[in-house]
Amino acid sequence: MIDDIELRELSPAAFAHAVPALLEVYTAAMDPPPGQLPGRAAVMRGHAHYPDFRCLVAVREERAIGFAYAFHGAEGQWWHDVVTEGMRSRGLGSRVRRHLGDPWEIAEVHVRPEAQNRGIGRRLLYALCADRPERTAVLSTRTGPTPARHLYRSCGFVEVMDPFSFPGSPDRPFAIMVARLPLTRPDARRPRGRSPWWPWTG
């Protein structure tokens, strides 16, 4: 049950101020090397200046137990440019405009381990993507059969590159995933005879 969870939206300035608290959630969920945290904090604060930045925090008893944020992706942004070049290097250049021409880039979705498997991540994801005008939502997640990947697939995301390694992290492969907006609801019926991959293979 998630009835005791409140979603609160942070302005870019409030988000920048809250980065230390949000990093506690990130650290609990991802267990990163401690040396990476200062750089992660700087990246997150930089993201707050991107177009249409939006952050939601899941709060229980005035404590952050999860958060997610996104922004409009565009040329000149590190993730967007690295993934674009990666697609072109793999002969997927014809799909760049389809997938990354008008993207809502989901940068982070994290929930503390003790609060996982309660639908909080799903609630954050749907709320973050609600009523967005972009054509697609895009993200990267660790490769393999992870709970996060299962969540994204159930919301309509499919892999466009897997595995994919970002510069500086060759030993940590990711999957690049994309979904059409609005996101698919788990109980939504697909048109008969169409594969869940059909929007991306035509």
PDB file of N, CA and C in Angstrom, residues 7-19 22 53-57 59 67:
ATOM      1  N   LEU A   7       3.463  12.650  -2.698  1.00  0.00           N
ATOM      2  CA  LEU A   7       4.391  13.133  -3.710  1.00  0.00           C
ATOM      3  C   LEU A   7       4.428  14.650  -3.662  1.00  0.00           C
ATOM      4  N   ARG A   8       5.627  15.192  -3.546  1.00  0.00           N
ATOM      5  CA  ARG A   8       5.803  16.636  -3.522  1.00  0.00           C
ATOM      6  C   ARG A   8       6.705  17.052  -4.669  1.00  0.00           C
ATOM      7  N   GLU A   9       6.342  18.133  -5.325  1.00  0.00           N
ATOM      8  CA  GLU A   9       7.147  18.643  -6.425  1.00  0.00           C
ATOM      9  C   GLU A   9       8.093  19.723  -5.915  1.00  0.00           C
ATOM     10  N   LEU A  10       9.344  19.651  -6.364  1.00  0.00           N
ATOM     11  CA  LEU A  10      10.349  20.636  -5.983  1.00  0.00           C
ATOM     12  C   LEU A  10      10.647  21.561  -7.151  1.00  0.00           C
ATOM     13  N   SER A  11      10.738  22.826  -6.878  1.00  0.00           N
ATOM     14  CA  SER A  11      11.206  23.770  -7.889  1.00  0.00           C
ATOM     15  C   SER A  11      12.692  23.494  -8.135  1.00  0.00           C
ATOM     16  N   PRO A  12      13.245  23.974  -9.251  1.00  0.00           N
ATOM     17  CA  PRO A  12      14.684  23.772  -9.470  1.00  0.00           C
ATOM     18  C   PRO A  12      15.546  24.270  -8.311  1.00  0.00           C
ATOM     19  N   ALA A  13      15.213  25.430  -7.737  1.00  0.00           N
ATOM     20  CA  ALA A  13      15.998  25.952  -6.618  1.00  0.00           C
ATOM     21  C   ALA A  13      15.864  25.068  -5.385  1.00  0.00           C
ATOM     22  N   ALA A  14      14.639  24.598  -5.104  1.00  0.00           N
ATOM     23  CA  ALA A  14      14.430  23.719  -3.957  1.00  0.00           C
ATOM     24  C   ALA A  14      15.134  22.388  -4.164  1.00  0.00           C
ATOM     25  N   PHE A  15      15.136  21.900  -5.393  1.00  0.00           N
ATOM     26  CA  PHE A  15      15.841  20.660  -5.705  1.00  0.00           C
ATOM     27  C   PHE A  15      17.334  20.809  -5.429  1.00  0.00           C
ATOM     28  N   ALA A  16      17.930  21.899  -5.898  1.00  0.00           N
ATOM     29  CA  ALA A  16      19.356  22.114  -5.682  1.00  0.00           C
ATOM     30  C   ALA A  16      19.676  22.133  -4.190  1.00  0.00           C
ATOM     31  N   HIS A  17      18.812  22.735  -3.408  1.00  0.00           N
ATOM     32  CA  HIS A  17      19.008  22.787  -1.955  1.00  0.00           C
ATOM     33  C   HIS A  17      18.863  21.395  -1.330  1.00  0.00           C
ATOM     34  N   ALA A  18      17.997  20.570  -1.924  1.00  0.00           N
ATOM     35  CA  ALA A  18      17.700  19.251  -1.350  1.00  0.00           C
ATOM     36  C   ALA A  18      18.640  18.158  -1.834  1.00  0.00           C
ATOM     37  N   VAL A  19      19.591  18.465  -2.705  1.00  0.00           N
ATOM     38  CA  VAL A  19      20.464  17.433  -3.268  1.00  0.00           C
ATOM     39  C   VAL A  19      21.121  16.566  -2.193  1.00  0.00           C
ATOM     40  N   LEU A  22      18.581  14.026  -1.123  1.00  0.00           N
ATOM     41  CA  LEU A  22      18.247  13.116  -2.219  1.00  0.00           C
ATOM     42  C   LEU A  22      19.398  12.152  -2.490  1.00  0.00           C
ATOM     43  N   PHE A  53      12.776  21.284 -16.397  1.00  0.00           N
ATOM     44  CA  PHE A  53      13.161  20.408 -15.290  1.00  0.00           C
ATOM     45  C   PHE A  53      11.992  20.208 -14.334  1.00  0.00           C
ATOM     46  N   ARG A  54      11.794  18.940 -13.924  1.00  0.00           N
ATOM     47  CA  ARG A  54      10.734  18.625 -12.968  1.00  0.00           C
ATOM     48  C   ARG A  54      11.213  17.535 -12.032  1.00  0.00           C
ATOM     49  N   CYS A  55      11.011  17.725 -10.731  1.00  0.00           N
ATOM     50  CA  CYS A  55      11.397  16.733  -9.729  1.00  0.00           C
ATOM     51  C   CYS A  55      10.233  16.446  -8.809  1.00  0.00           C
ATOM     52  N   LEU A  56      10.014  15.168  -8.513  1.00  0.00           N
ATOM     53  CA  LEU A  56       9.015  14.725  -7.549  1.00  0.00           C
ATOM     54  C   LEU A  56       9.711  13.912  -6.463  1.00  0.00           C
ATOM     55  N   VAL A  57       9.305  14.145  -5.226  1.00  0.00           N
ATOM     56  CA  VAL A  57       9.868  13.414  -4.085  1.00  0.00           C
ATOM     57  C   VAL A  57       8.745  12.669  -3.386  1.00  0.00           C
ATOM     58  N   VAL A  59       7.416  11.240  -0.073  1.00  0.00           N
ATOM     59  CA  VAL A  59       7.665  11.565   1.333  1.00  0.00           C
ATOM     60  C   VAL A  59       6.754  10.734   2.227  1.00  0.00           C
ATOM     61  N   PHE A  67      12.674   9.516  -5.036  1.00  0.00           N
ATOM     62  CA  PHE A  67      12.583  10.711  -5.852  1.00  0.00           C
ATOM     63  C   PHE A  67      12.801  10.351  -7.312  1.00  0.00           C
TER      64      PHE A  67
END
